[in-house]
XYZ file of C-alpha atoms in Angstrom:
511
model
C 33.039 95.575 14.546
C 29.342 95.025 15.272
C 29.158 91.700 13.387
C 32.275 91.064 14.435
C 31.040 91.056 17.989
C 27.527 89.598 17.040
C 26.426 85.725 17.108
C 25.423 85.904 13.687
C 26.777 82.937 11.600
C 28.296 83.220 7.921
C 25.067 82.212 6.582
C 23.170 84.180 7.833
C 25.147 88.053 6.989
C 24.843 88.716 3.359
C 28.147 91.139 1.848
C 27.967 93.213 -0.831
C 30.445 95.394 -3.146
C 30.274 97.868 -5.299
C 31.515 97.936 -8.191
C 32.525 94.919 -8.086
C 30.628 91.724 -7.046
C 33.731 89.660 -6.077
C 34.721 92.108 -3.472
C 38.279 91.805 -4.038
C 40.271 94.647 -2.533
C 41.748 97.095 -4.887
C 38.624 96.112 -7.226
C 36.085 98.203 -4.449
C 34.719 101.135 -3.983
C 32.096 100.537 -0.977
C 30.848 97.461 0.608
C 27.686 96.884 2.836
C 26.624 93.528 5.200
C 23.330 92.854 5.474
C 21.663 90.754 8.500
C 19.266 88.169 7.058
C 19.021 86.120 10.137
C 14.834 86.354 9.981
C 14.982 85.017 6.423
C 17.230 82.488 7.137
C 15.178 81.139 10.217
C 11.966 81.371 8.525
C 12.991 79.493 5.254
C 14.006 76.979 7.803
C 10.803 76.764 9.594
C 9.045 75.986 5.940
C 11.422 73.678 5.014
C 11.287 71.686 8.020
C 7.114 72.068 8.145
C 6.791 70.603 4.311
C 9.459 67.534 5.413
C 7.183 66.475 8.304
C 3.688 67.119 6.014
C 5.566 64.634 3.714
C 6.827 62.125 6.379
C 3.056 62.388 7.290
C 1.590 61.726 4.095
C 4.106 58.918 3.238
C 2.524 57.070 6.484
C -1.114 57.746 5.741
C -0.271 56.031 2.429
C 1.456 52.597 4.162
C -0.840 52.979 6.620
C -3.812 52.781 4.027
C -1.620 50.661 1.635
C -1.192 48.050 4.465
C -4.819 47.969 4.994
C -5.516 47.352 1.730
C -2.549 44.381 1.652
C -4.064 42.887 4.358
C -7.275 42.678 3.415
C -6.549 41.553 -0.174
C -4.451 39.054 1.930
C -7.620 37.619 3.947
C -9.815 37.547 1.201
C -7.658 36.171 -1.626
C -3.719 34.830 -0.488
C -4.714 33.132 2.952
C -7.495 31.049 1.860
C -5.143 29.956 -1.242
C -2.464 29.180 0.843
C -4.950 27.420 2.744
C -6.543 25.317 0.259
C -2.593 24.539 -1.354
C -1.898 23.070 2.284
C -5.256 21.031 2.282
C -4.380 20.029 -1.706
C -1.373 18.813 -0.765
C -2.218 16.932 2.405
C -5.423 15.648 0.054
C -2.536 14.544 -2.978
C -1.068 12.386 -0.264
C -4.372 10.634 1.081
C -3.541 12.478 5.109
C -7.838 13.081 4.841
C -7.556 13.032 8.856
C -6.141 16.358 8.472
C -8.459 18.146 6.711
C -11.355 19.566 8.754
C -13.972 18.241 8.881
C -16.431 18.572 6.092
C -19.687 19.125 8.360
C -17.561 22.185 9.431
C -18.891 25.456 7.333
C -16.426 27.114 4.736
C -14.110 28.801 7.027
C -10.549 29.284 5.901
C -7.798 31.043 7.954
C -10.513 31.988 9.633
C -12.447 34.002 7.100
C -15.964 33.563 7.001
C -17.397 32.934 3.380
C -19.109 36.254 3.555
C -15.421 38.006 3.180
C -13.852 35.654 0.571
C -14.023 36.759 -3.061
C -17.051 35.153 -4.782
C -14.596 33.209 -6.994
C -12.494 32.156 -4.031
C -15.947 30.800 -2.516
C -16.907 28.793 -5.681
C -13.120 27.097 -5.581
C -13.755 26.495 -1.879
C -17.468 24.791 -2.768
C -15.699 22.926 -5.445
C -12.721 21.316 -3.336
C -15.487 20.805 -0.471
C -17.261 18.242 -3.003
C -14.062 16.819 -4.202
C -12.199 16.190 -0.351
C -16.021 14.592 0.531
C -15.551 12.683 -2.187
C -12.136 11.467 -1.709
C -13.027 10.951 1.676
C -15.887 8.365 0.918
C -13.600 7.060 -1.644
C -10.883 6.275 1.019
C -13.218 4.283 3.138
C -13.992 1.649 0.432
C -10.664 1.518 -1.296
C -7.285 1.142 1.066
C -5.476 3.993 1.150
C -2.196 3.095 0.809
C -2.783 1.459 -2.628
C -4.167 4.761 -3.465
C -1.210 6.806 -1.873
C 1.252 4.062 -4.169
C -0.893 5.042 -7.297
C -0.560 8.954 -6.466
C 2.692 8.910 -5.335
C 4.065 7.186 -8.625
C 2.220 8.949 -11.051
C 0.249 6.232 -12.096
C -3.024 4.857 -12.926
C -4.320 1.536 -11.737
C -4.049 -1.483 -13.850
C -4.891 -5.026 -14.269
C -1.649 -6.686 -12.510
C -0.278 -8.848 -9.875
C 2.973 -9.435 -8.286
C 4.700 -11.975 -6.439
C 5.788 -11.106 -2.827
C 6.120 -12.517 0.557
C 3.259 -10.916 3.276
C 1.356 -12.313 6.399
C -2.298 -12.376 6.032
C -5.025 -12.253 9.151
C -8.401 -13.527 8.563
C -10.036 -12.855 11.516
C -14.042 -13.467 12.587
C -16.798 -13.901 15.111
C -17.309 -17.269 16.463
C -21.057 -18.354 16.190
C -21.775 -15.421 14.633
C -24.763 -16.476 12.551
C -26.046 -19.160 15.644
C -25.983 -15.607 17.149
C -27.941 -13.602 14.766
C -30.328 -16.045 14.361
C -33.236 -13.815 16.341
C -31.605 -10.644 15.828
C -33.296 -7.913 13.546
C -31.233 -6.444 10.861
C -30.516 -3.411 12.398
C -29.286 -5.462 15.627
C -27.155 -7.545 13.239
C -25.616 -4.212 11.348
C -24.721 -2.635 15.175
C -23.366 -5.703 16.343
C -21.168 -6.146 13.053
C -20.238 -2.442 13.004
C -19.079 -2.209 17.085
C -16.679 -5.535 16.384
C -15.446 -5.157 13.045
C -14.609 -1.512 14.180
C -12.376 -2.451 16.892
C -10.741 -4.943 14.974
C -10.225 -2.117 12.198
C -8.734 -0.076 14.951
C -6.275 -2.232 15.317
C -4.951 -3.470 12.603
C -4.872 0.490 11.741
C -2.606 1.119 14.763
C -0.477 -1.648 13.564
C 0.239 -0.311 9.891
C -1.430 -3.530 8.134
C -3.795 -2.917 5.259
C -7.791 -4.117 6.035
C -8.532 -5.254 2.508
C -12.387 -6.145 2.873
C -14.793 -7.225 5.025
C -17.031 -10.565 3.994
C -20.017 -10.732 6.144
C -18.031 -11.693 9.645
C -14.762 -11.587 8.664
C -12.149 -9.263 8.188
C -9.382 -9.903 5.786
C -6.088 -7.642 6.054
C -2.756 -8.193 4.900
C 0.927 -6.864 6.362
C 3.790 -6.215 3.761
C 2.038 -5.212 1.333
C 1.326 -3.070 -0.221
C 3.843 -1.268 1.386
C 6.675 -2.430 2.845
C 6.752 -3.522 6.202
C 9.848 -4.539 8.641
C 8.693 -7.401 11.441
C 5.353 -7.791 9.504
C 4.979 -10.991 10.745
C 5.569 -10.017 14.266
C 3.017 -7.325 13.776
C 0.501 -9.505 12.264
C 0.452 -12.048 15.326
C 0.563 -9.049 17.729
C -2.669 -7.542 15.931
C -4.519 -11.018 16.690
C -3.698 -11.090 20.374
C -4.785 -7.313 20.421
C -7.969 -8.067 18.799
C -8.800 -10.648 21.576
C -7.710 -7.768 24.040
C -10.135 -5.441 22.584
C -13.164 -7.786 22.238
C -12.386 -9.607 25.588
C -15.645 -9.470 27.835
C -17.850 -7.523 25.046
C -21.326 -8.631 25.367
C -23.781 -7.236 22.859
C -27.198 -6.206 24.240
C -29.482 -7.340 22.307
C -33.388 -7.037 22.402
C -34.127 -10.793 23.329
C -30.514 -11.491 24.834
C -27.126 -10.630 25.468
C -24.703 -11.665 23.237
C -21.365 -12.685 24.467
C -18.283 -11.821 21.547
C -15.571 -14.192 21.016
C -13.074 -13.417 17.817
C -10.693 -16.273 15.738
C -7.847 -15.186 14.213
C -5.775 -17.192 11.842
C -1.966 -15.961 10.539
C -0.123 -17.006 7.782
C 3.012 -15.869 6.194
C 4.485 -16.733 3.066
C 4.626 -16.116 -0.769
C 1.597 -14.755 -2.310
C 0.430 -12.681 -5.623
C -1.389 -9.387 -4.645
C -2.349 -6.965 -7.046
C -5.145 -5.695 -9.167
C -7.386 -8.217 -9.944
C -10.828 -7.883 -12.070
C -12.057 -6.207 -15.153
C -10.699 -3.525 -16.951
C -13.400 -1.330 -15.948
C -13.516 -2.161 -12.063
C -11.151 -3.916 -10.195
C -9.694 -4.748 -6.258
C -6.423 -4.902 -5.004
C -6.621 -8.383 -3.839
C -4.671 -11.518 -3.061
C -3.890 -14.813 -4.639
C -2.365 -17.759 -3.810
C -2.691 -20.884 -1.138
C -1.539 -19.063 1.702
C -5.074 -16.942 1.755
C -7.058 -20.431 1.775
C -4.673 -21.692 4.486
C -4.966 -18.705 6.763
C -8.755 -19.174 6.579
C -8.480 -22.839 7.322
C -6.847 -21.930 10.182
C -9.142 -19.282 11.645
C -11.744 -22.306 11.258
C -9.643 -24.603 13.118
C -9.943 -22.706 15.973
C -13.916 -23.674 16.810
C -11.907 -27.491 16.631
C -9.273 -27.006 18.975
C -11.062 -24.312 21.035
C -8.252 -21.683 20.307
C -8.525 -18.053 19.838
C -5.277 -17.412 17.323
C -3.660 -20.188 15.113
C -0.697 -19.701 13.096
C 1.193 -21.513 10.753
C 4.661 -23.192 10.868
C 5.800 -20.645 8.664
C 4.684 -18.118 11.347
C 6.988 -20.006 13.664
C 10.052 -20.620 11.966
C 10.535 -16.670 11.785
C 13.403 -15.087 13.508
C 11.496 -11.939 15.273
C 8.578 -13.437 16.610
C 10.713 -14.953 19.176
C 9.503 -12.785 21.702
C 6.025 -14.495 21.529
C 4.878 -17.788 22.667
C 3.702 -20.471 20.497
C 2.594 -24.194 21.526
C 1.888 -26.767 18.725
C -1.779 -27.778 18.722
C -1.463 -30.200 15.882
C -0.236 -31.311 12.152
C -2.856 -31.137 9.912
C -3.599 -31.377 6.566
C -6.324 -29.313 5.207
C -9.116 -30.928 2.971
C -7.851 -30.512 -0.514
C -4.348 -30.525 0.304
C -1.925 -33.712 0.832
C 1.223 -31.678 2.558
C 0.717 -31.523 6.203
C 1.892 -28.578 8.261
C 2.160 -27.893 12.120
C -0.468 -25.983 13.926
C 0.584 -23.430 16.634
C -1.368 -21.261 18.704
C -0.525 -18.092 19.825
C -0.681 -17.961 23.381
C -2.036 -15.358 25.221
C 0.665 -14.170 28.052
C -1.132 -13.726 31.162
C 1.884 -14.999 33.172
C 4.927 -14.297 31.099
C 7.262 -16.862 33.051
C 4.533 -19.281 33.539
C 3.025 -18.677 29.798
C 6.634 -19.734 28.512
C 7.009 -22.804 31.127
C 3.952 -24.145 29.952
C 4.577 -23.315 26.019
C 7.560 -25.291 26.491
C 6.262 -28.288 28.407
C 3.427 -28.616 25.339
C 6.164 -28.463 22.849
C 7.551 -31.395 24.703
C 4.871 -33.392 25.192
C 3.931 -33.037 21.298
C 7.446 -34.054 20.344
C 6.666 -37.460 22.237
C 3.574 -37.849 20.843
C 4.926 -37.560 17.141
C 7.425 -39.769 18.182
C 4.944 -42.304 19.301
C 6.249 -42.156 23.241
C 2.347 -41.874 24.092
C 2.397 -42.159 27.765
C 4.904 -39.659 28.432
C 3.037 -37.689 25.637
C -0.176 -37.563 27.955
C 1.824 -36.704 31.189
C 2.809 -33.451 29.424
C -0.229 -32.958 28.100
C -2.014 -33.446 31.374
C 0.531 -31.038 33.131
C -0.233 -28.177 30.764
C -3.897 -28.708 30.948
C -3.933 -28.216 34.779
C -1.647 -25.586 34.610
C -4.198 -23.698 32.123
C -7.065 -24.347 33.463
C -6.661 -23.836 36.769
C -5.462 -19.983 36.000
C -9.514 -19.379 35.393
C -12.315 -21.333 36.920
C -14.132 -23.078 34.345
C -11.906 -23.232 31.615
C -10.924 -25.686 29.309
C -7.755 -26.065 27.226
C -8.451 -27.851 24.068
C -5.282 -28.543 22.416
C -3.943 -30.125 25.601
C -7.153 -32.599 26.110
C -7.337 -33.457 22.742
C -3.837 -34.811 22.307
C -4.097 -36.196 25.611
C -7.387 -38.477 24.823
C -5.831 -39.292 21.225
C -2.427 -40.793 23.541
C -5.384 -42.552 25.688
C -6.394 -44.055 22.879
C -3.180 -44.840 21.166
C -1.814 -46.316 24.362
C -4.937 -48.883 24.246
C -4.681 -49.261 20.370
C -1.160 -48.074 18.750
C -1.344 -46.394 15.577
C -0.230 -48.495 12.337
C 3.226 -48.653 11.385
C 2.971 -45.767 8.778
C 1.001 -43.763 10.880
C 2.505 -40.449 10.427
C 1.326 -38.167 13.171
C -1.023 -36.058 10.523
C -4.863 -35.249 10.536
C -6.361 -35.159 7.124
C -9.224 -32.850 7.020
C -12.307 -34.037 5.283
C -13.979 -30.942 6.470
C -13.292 -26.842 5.798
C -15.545 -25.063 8.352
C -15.710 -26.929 12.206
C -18.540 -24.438 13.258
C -20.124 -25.122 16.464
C -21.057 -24.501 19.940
C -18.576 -22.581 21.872
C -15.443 -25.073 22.884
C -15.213 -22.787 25.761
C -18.587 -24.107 27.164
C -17.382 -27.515 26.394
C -17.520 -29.783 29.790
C -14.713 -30.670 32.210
C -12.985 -34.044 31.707
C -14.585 -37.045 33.335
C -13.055 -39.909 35.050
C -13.147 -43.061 32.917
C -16.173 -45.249 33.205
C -15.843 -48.328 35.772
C -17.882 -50.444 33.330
C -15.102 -49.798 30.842
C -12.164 -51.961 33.767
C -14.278 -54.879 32.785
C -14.071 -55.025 29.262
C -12.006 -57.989 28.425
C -8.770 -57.543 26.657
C -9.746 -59.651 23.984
C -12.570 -57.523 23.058
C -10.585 -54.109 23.178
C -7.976 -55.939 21.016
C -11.362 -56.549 18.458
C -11.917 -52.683 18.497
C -8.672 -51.605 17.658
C -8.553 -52.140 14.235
C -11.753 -49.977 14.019
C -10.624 -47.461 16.254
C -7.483 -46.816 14.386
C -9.215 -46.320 11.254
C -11.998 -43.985 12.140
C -10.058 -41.852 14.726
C -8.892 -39.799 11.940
C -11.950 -39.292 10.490
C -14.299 -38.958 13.797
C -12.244 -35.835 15.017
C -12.276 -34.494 11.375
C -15.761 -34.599 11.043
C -17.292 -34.209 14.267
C -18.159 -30.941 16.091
C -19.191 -30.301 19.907
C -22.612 -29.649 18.384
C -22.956 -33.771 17.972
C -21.985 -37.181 17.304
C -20.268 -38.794 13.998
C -20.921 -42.106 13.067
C -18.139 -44.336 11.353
C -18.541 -46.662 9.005
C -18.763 -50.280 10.516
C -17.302 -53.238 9.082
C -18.502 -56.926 9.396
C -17.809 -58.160 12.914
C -17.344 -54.883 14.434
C -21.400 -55.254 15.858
C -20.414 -54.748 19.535
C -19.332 -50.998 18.318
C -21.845 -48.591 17.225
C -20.299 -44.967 16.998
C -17.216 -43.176 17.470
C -18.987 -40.195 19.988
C -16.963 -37.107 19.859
C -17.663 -35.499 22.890
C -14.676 -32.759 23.047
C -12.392 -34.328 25.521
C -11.749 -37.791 24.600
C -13.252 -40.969 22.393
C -15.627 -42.830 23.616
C -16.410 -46.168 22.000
C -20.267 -46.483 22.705
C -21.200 -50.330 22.845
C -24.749 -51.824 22.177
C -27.302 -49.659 24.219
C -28.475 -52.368 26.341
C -25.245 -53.261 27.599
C -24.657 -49.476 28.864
C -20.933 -49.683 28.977
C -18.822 -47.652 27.220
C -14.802 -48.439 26.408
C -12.979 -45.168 27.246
């Protein structure tokens, strides 16, 4: 009855019988319960005392286990991970995201002090080898390089055929320029140019190949593939002009003004590796490369900043660009003429294109021999141009205009063909943007008798050719003279129309 009335649970009252342990009834002689409640609470107080001690130990052991983990993990596994990242941004030529290498060793930020001494020499190692990759990268292009690593292969003597647009690009007058400079002036002037023109050819995905002296050679479509190359070729020339335009260099005896030419070619080409065996270049073959630097030339001639090609032209999506044809020409060495353009620079866009279009015209008379309409048109664009800046002069408008002037006084032969043959490469010279404002013709020249400008005409015809081929605004070219031509004594280029200079005591001149 008392542990019937107690609080005591089962486990806690221990029974006993005697004689028998089952304490079955009939099997029984006397039975006793026992209260073990103390025991039972105090083998409960142990048991629950050695769980925490364990739960204890078992964190002092992560605890110590995760500050082992974490620092084998700053000294060894973070700066591996690190250098796989740079290894594989280093595999694909991305060397702008690597740090920098006057940075110290410092990788996840661990200093070197705390990376494992055989960590540190890998580190040193791949230091010297990114450096190296790095300087490597500036003299070789890298996306041949990136081609080479991302194929698996190893560069060989080789060249395919492939349609690209090439830009040859340079300073105008730039040794006239240099001429009192000291090298170091020379090296800072070429370095402050040629790196904005790098810039942007960069920013427009074409390839900078090499520089030679002044010039800057790049390619677009090779040698990777590039949609609109063309357009993106002619855009990088009018962006160079943007980036250059009003750049004066300060030199130590004067300031030296910067004017760029750009030429722009498109067509079929070989590019490749070209050289020995044991050094080569990824370089370019073909016509179109002597073309395109005809045609940066050209513009000293026709005092033009960017000249393109027909080829340029005739492509579908350069549409939204204006081009005016400057002239046909066919370059020394070659008999097949091709059409001139120059890439105009769009200060007005709706005026830009009226004019384009209105020099298109007026060359389409001119080819067609329709001379005096010809020079209307040409006269039209050349206000037009040059009244947008004070001082200016438009060359390709003048220059057709004084050849209809001259056409309209003596016409052409009958196979007279509309083409310039070259008899000179470079057309070097004083700036054709300094070159003087068109005068009014000569009175003298009203009283010329007909029958004497009829005697000139067979000269004129034959040397006008030549006398804008070979003549520069630095000077005069003198034609050859034939028997009975003595009232004529040079064919004086003078950048804006012909003047036929008659004996000097006379003073006249025939316009």
């Amino acid at each position: 009855a008392k542990f019937a009335n107690s609080s005591l649970r089962n486990e806690e009252v221990l029974q006993l019988c005697h004689p028998s342990t089952e304490c079955a009834i009939g099997l029984i002689q006397s039975a006793a319960l026992i209260d073990q409640s103390d025991d039972y609470r105090a083998n409960g107080a142990w048991s629950l005392l050695t769980t925490v001690i364990v739960i204890g130990l078992l964190l002092l052991y992560i605890y110590i286990l995760n500050m082992k983990i974490s620092k084998f993990s700053k000294t060894l596994l973070q700066p591996l991970r690190s250098l796989l990242d740079d290894m594989v941004v280093l595999s694909s030529l991305e060397l702008a995201d690597i740090d920098d290498e006057n940075l110290p060793i410092d990788i996840a930020g661990v200093s070197a002090t705390n990376v494992a001494e055989e960590l540190h020499h890998l580190q040193d190692s791949f230091k010297t080898m990114r450096n190296a990759i790095r300087s490597w990268s500036k003299y070789v292009p890298p996306a041949i390089v990136s081609r080479l690593f991302s194929a698996g292969l190893e560069a060989k003597i080789g060249v395919v055929k492939t349609k690209a647009t090439i830009l040859f690009c340079d300073i105008n007058g730039f040794e006239a320029s240099c001429k009192d400079l000291s090298p170091a002036e020379v090296l800072d002037l070429l370095s402050i140019v040629t790196g904005r023109i790098a810039d942007v050819i960069h920013r427009n995905e074409g390839t900078l190949l090499e520089f030679i002296g002044d010039e800057v050679l790049a390619v677009f479509n090779a040698p990777r593939p590039q949609e609109r190359h063309v357009y993106f070729a002619v855009v990088t020339a009018l962006q160079i002009h943007a980036a250059t335009k009003g750049l004066t260099y300060h030199a130590r005896v004067r300031d030296i003004p910067i004017q760029c030419r750009c030429g722009v070619h498109s067509g079929p080409i070989f590019a490749g590796n070209i050289g020995s065996h044991k050094r080569m270049k990824y370089g370019l073959l073909g016509d179109g490369i002597n073309l395109t630097a005809r045609l940066k030339g050209l513009n000293s001639r026709y005092n033009t900043l960017t000249l393109v090609s027909e080829h340029v032209v005739s492509e579908d999506h350069v549409d939204r660009l204006l081009f005016r044809p400057v002239d046909a020409v066919a370059v020394k060495g070659k008999n097949k003429p091709t059409v001139v353009y120059e890439a105009m620079m769009p200060h007005c866009a709706h005026k830009a294109r009226t004019v384009s279009l209105r020099h298109s015209e007026g060359f389409k008379l001119y080819q067609q021999q329709q001379f005096l309409e010809a020079r209307e048109a040409f006269g039209e664009v050349a206000q037009a141009l040059e009244a947008h800046t004070a001082g200016s002069y438009d060359g390709p408008s003048r220059l057709l205009a004084s050849r209809c002037d001259g056409y309209i006084k003596c016409p052409p032969p009958p196979d007279w063909d509309g083409v310039d043959r070259l008899v000179k490469k470079s057309f070097e010279g004083v700036r054709l943007s300094d070159a003087p404002a068109p005068e009014s013709s000569d009175p003298t020249a009203e009283a010329v008798e007909p029958t004497e400008v009829s005697s000139t005409c067979g000269t004129l015809a034959k040397q006008l050719t030549f006398s804008e081929a070979d003549a520069n605004t630095s000077g005069s070219a003198d034609g050859t003279l034939q028997e009975g031509d003595e009232p004529i004594k040079a064919m004086v280029w003078d950048a804006d129309h012909f003047r036929v200079s008659g004996d000097s005591s006379a003073g006249a001149a025939t316009q």
